[in-house]
Amino acid sequence: MVLRGYVPTSEETLQTLAALRLQSLNSDFSTHAPFPRLEELFPPHVLHARLPAPRRRTPTKCRGARLRAGLLAGGLWGQALAKQRAERDQRLRGRLREEGASTMAAIVEKWKLLQGMGRPEAMAAYVALVREWPGFGSTLFDVDLRAVRRRRGGGGGQLWQRAALTPLSPQSPVGAGPQRLWLGIGAKAVSLYKPGEPEPLDSFCYGRISSFGASDSSTFRLSVEDRDLLFETSQV
């Protein structure tokens, strides 16, 4: 779960978790110890999130059919774009290597501080840190909340609302339009999280859930009190 990004926490804690894993695998730091790749210790998406977002170029309006025809015929515009993309990708790869090296160095420094800690202690400390997240122990699914439908007392229901979703609760409105969320199935409740956020948008104890089920291979419905929630996911 940690490497897949399903434990929202700080980068400092993620580095500590990586160091604890190294201690449990290799014991005390040694330059001769086998070293896993960084992506086996630290969530790759955290490094990618540090990279600058690609800038969207505003399409240039070229006046004159002769100029447009000349650029297209000669392929100059396409060649220039390809060169820009290659240069940008090379810069991003270089930046990613730098961020990876910096993160690995920080992990190693934390590993050195764990000298003398036994494997059981390192594993226990690792689990204790992960357990600090309130959603620990839940099974998480990536879902898109597509619609919410309010149900009338007679059993009938209004049409699914796709443009403007009904808030799940006054304290935690979900907002409008399809939303990517985590659906967490826990021992006591079902919770909805915004990806990467430690606190749930809303939680439903099982006593509030009247029914649930998959209507097809990619759609999941959850009925909570007076409303139905419709999700789409490849993990049905």
C-alpha positions as a Python dict, from the first residue, in 0.01 Angstrom:
ca = {
    (1, 'M'): (0, 0, 0),
    (2, 'V'): (280, 241, 80),
    (3, 'L'): (452, 205, -257),
    (4, 'R'): (120, 234, -440),
    (5, 'G'): (55, 564, -267),
    (6, 'Y'): (-234, 437, -54),
    (7, 'V'): (-93, 565, 276),
    (8, 'P'): (-121, 946, 280),
    (9, 'T'): (166, 1083, 484),
    (10, 'S'): (460, 1324, 461),
    (11, 'E'): (772, 1263, 252),
    (12, 'E'): (975, 1261, 572),
    (13, 'T'): (768, 970, 703),
    (14, 'L'): (792, 790, 368),
    (15, 'Q'): (1171, 817, 385),
    (16, 'T'): (1167, 680, 740),
    (17, 'L'): (952, 389, 627),
    (18, 'A'): (1200, 316, 348),
    (19, 'A'): (1489, 323, 597),
    (20, 'L'): (1304, 86, 830),
    (21, 'R'): (1246, -151, 542),
    (22, 'L'): (1618, -147, 458),
    (23, 'Q'): (1698, -218, 823),
    (24, 'S'): (1458, -513, 827),
    (25, 'L'): (1600, -648, 500),
    (26, 'N'): (1974, -588, 548),
    (27, 'S'): (2024, -507, 916),
    (28, 'D'): (2276, -227, 982),
    (29, 'F'): (2397, -3, 700),
    (30, 'S'): (2682, -138, 494),
    (31, 'T'): (2817, -39, 156),
    (32, 'H'): (2827, -410, 70),
    (33, 'A'): (2460, -474, 153),
    (34, 'P'): (2228, -553, -140),
    (35, 'F'): (2039, -241, -229),
    (36, 'P'): (1686, -245, -373),
    (37, 'R'): (1588, 1, -642),
    (38, 'L'): (1435, 326, -520),
    (39, 'E'): (1091, 237, -660),
    (40, 'E'): (1095, -69, -431),
    (41, 'L'): (1138, 156, -127),
    (42, 'F'): (968, 485, -205),
    (43, 'P'): (644, 569, -393),
    (44, 'P'): (743, 672, -748),
    (45, 'H'): (448, 911, -783),
    (46, 'V'): (593, 1134, -509),
    (47, 'L'): (904, 1197, -718),
    (48, 'H'): (700, 1256, -1032),
    (49, 'A'): (485, 1507, -843),
    (50, 'R'): (791, 1723, -786),
    (51, 'L'): (844, 1771, -1160),
    (52, 'P'): (702, 2085, -1318),
    (53, 'A'): (378, 2036, -1504),
    (54, 'P'): (416, 2063, -1882),
    (55, 'R'): (322, 2406, -2007),
    (56, 'R'): (35, 2420, -2248),
    (57, 'R'): (128, 2616, -2554),
    (58, 'T'): (-135, 2841, -2703),
    (59, 'P'): (-186, 2747, -3067),
    (60, 'T'): (-35, 3010, -3289),
    (61, 'K'): (-280, 3158, -3539),
    (62, 'C'): (-97, 3187, -3869),
    (63, 'R'): (-262, 3420, -4112),
    (64, 'G'): (-218, 3346, -4475),
    (65, 'A'): (-270, 3020, -4656),
    (66, 'R'): (75, 3043, -4814),
    (67, 'L'): (258, 3041, -4479),
    (68, 'R'): (52, 2751, -4340),
    (69, 'A'): (94, 2548, -4655),
    (70, 'G'): (468, 2609, -4658),
    (71, 'L'): (515, 2499, -4297),
    (72, 'L'): (303, 2189, -4339),
    (73, 'A'): (455, 2090, -4671),
    (74, 'G'): (809, 2115, -4545),
    (75, 'G'): (729, 1948, -4212),
    (76, 'L'): (915, 2226, -4031),
    (77, 'W'): (650, 2272, -3769),
    (78, 'G'): (632, 1901, -3693),
    (79, 'Q'): (1009, 1874, -3673),
    (80, 'A'): (1029, 2170, -3437),
    (81, 'L'): (765, 2021, -3208),
    (82, 'A'): (938, 1683, -3204),
    (83, 'K'): (1268, 1847, -3112),
    (84, 'Q'): (1104, 2046, -2832),
    (85, 'R'): (939, 1732, -2691),
    (86, 'A'): (1267, 1539, -2700),
    (87, 'E'): (1451, 1821, -2522),
    (88, 'R'): (1174, 1853, -2263),
    (89, 'D'): (1168, 1477, -2197),
    (90, 'Q'): (1546, 1474, -2157),
    (91, 'R'): (1529, 1758, -1904),
    (92, 'L'): (1252, 1583, -1710),
    (93, 'R'): (1448, 1256, -1701),
    (94, 'G'): (1752, 1441, -1573),
    (95, 'R'): (1544, 1617, -1309),
    (96, 'L'): (1388, 1286, -1206),
    (97, 'R'): (1734, 1128, -1165),
    (98, 'E'): (1841, 1420, -947),
    (99, 'E'): (1530, 1394, -729),
    (100, 'G'): (1577, 1018, -701),
    (101, 'A'): (1941, 1052, -598),
    (102, 'S'): (1852, 1316, -337),
    (103, 'T'): (1575, 1100, -194),
    (104, 'M'): (1793, 790, -183),
    (105, 'A'): (2065, 985, 0),
    (106, 'A'): (1809, 1099, 259),
    (107, 'I'): (1686, 741, 305),
    (108, 'V'): (2040, 612, 355),
    (109, 'E'): (2110, 878, 619),
    (110, 'K'): (1800, 766, 809),
    (111, 'W'): (1905, 403, 767),
    (112, 'K'): (2240, 477, 931),
    (113, 'L'): (2059, 614, 1236),
    (114, 'L'): (1888, 276, 1288),
    (115, 'Q'): (2212, 93, 1366),
    (116, 'G'): (2158, -180, 1624),
    (117, 'M'): (1784, -211, 1562),
    (118, 'G'): (1681, -573, 1509),
    (119, 'R'): (1457, -696, 1231),
    (120, 'P'): (1149, -748, 1453),
    (121, 'E'): (1191, -398, 1597),
    (122, 'A'): (1223, -244, 1251),
    (123, 'M'): (912, -425, 1128),
    (124, 'A'): (715, -320, 1437),
    (125, 'A'): (823, 44, 1396),
    (126, 'Y'): (725, 29, 1028),
    (127, 'V'): (375, -100, 1106),
    (128, 'A'): (333, 151, 1390),
    (129, 'L'): (401, 440, 1152),
    (130, 'V'): (161, 310, 889),
    (131, 'R'): (-108, 253, 1151),
    (132, 'E'): (-110, 625, 1229),
    (133, 'W'): (-326, 674, 919),
    (134, 'P'): (-694, 639, 1026),
    (135, 'G'): (-770, 434, 714),
    (136, 'F'): (-510, 169, 794),
    (137, 'G'): (-646, -181, 738),
    (138, 'S'): (-901, -75, 478),
    (139, 'T'): (-902, -223, 131),
    (140, 'L'): (-885, 70, -111),
    (141, 'F'): (-1028, 87, -460),
    (142, 'D'): (-982, 358, -723),
    (143, 'V'): (-1328, 471, -827),
    (144, 'D'): (-1499, 750, -1018),
    (145, 'L'): (-1808, 880, -842),
    (146, 'R'): (-2039, 932, -1139),
    (147, 'A'): (-2375, 1017, -992),
    (148, 'V'): (-2592, 1036, -683),
    (149, 'R'): (-2964, 968, -677),
    (150, 'R'): (-3197, 1053, -393),
    (151, 'R'): (-3462, 790, -321),
    (152, 'R'): (-3818, 864, -217),
    (153, 'G'): (-3983, 687, 73),
    (154, 'G'): (-4203, 482, -160),
    (155, 'G'): (-3907, 298, -304),
    (156, 'G'): (-3900, 487, -630),
    (157, 'G'): (-3614, 713, -713),
    (158, 'Q'): (-3543, 1027, -902),
    (159, 'L'): (-3326, 1018, -1212),
    (160, 'W'): (-2952, 991, -1164),
    (161, 'Q'): (-2797, 1336, -1131),
    (162, 'R'): (-2482, 1345, -1341),
    (163, 'A'): (-2416, 1715, -1381),
    (164, 'A'): (-2448, 1823, -1018),
    (165, 'L'): (-2400, 1561, -752),
    (166, 'T'): (-2588, 1575, -426),
    (167, 'P'): (-2352, 1639, -130),
    (168, 'L'): (-2294, 1326, 75),
    (169, 'S'): (-2323, 1520, 398),
    (170, 'P'): (-2342, 1886, 503),
    (171, 'Q'): (-1998, 1856, 664),
    (172, 'S'): (-1825, 1712, 358),
    (173, 'P'): (-1977, 1811, 25),
    (174, 'V'): (-1840, 1608, -262),
    (175, 'G'): (-1901, 1865, -533),
    (176, 'A'): (-2010, 1843, -895),
    (177, 'G'): (-1915, 1619, -1184),
    (178, 'P'): (-1735, 1283, -1194),
    (179, 'Q'): (-1467, 1262, -927),
    (180, 'R'): (-1176, 1027, -878),
    (181, 'L'): (-1188, 892, -522),
    (182, 'W'): (-1066, 609, -304),
    (183, 'L'): (-1338, 377, -180),
    (184, 'G'): (-1212, 226, 144),
    (185, 'I'): (-1373, -92, 279),
    (186, 'G'): (-1291, -116, 649),
    (187, 'A'): (-1393, -336, 939),
    (188, 'K'): (-1650, -90, 1070),
    (189, 'A'): (-1731, 144, 782),
    (190, 'V'): (-1705, 228, 415),
    (191, 'S'): (-1520, 556, 356),
    (192, 'L'): (-1461, 788, 64),
    (193, 'Y'): (-1126, 964, 35),
    (194, 'K'): (-987, 1222, -198),
    (195, 'P'): (-669, 1051, -327),
    (196, 'G'): (-374, 1146, -111),
    (197, 'E'): (-582, 1304, 164),
    (198, 'P'): (-556, 1141, 510),
    (199, 'E'): (-907, 1227, 629),
    (200, 'P'): (-1215, 1082, 457),
    (201, 'L'): (-1468, 1298, 277),
    (202, 'D'): (-1735, 1085, 438),
    (203, 'S'): (-1774, 751, 616),
    (204, 'F'): (-2075, 521, 629),
    (205, 'C'): (-2104, 266, 907),
    (206, 'Y'): (-2256, -59, 786),
    (207, 'G'): (-2579, 14, 970),
    (208, 'R'): (-2641, 306, 730),
    (209, 'I'): (-2587, 94, 417),
    (210, 'S'): (-2907, -68, 291),
    (211, 'S'): (-2765, -243, -17),
    (212, 'F'): (-2472, -260, -253),
    (213, 'G'): (-2375, -448, -567),
    (214, 'A'): (-2227, -446, -915),
    (215, 'S'): (-2466, -389, -1202),
    (216, 'D'): (-2204, -471, -1465),
    (217, 'S'): (-1829, -527, -1497),
    (218, 'S'): (-1741, -162, -1433),
    (219, 'T'): (-2027, -14, -1228),
    (220, 'F'): (-2078, -39, -852),
    (221, 'R'): (-2378, 96, -662),
    (222, 'L'): (-2392, 177, -292),
    (223, 'S'): (-2723, 263, -124),
    (224, 'V'): (-2682, 475, 189),
    (225, 'E'): (-3001, 572, 373),
    (226, 'D'): (-3196, 792, 130),
    (227, 'R'): (-2952, 801, -159),
    (228, 'D'): (-2778, 578, -411),
    (229, 'L'): (-2416, 635, -511),
    (230, 'L'): (-2299, 516, -851),
    (231, 'F'): (-1930, 443, -905),
    (232, 'E'): (-1732, 335, -1208),
    (233, 'T'): (-1414, 134, -1159),
    (234, 'S'): (-1207, -129, -1332),
    (235, 'Q'): (-1178, -310, -998),
    (236, 'V'): (-1539, -430, -970),
}
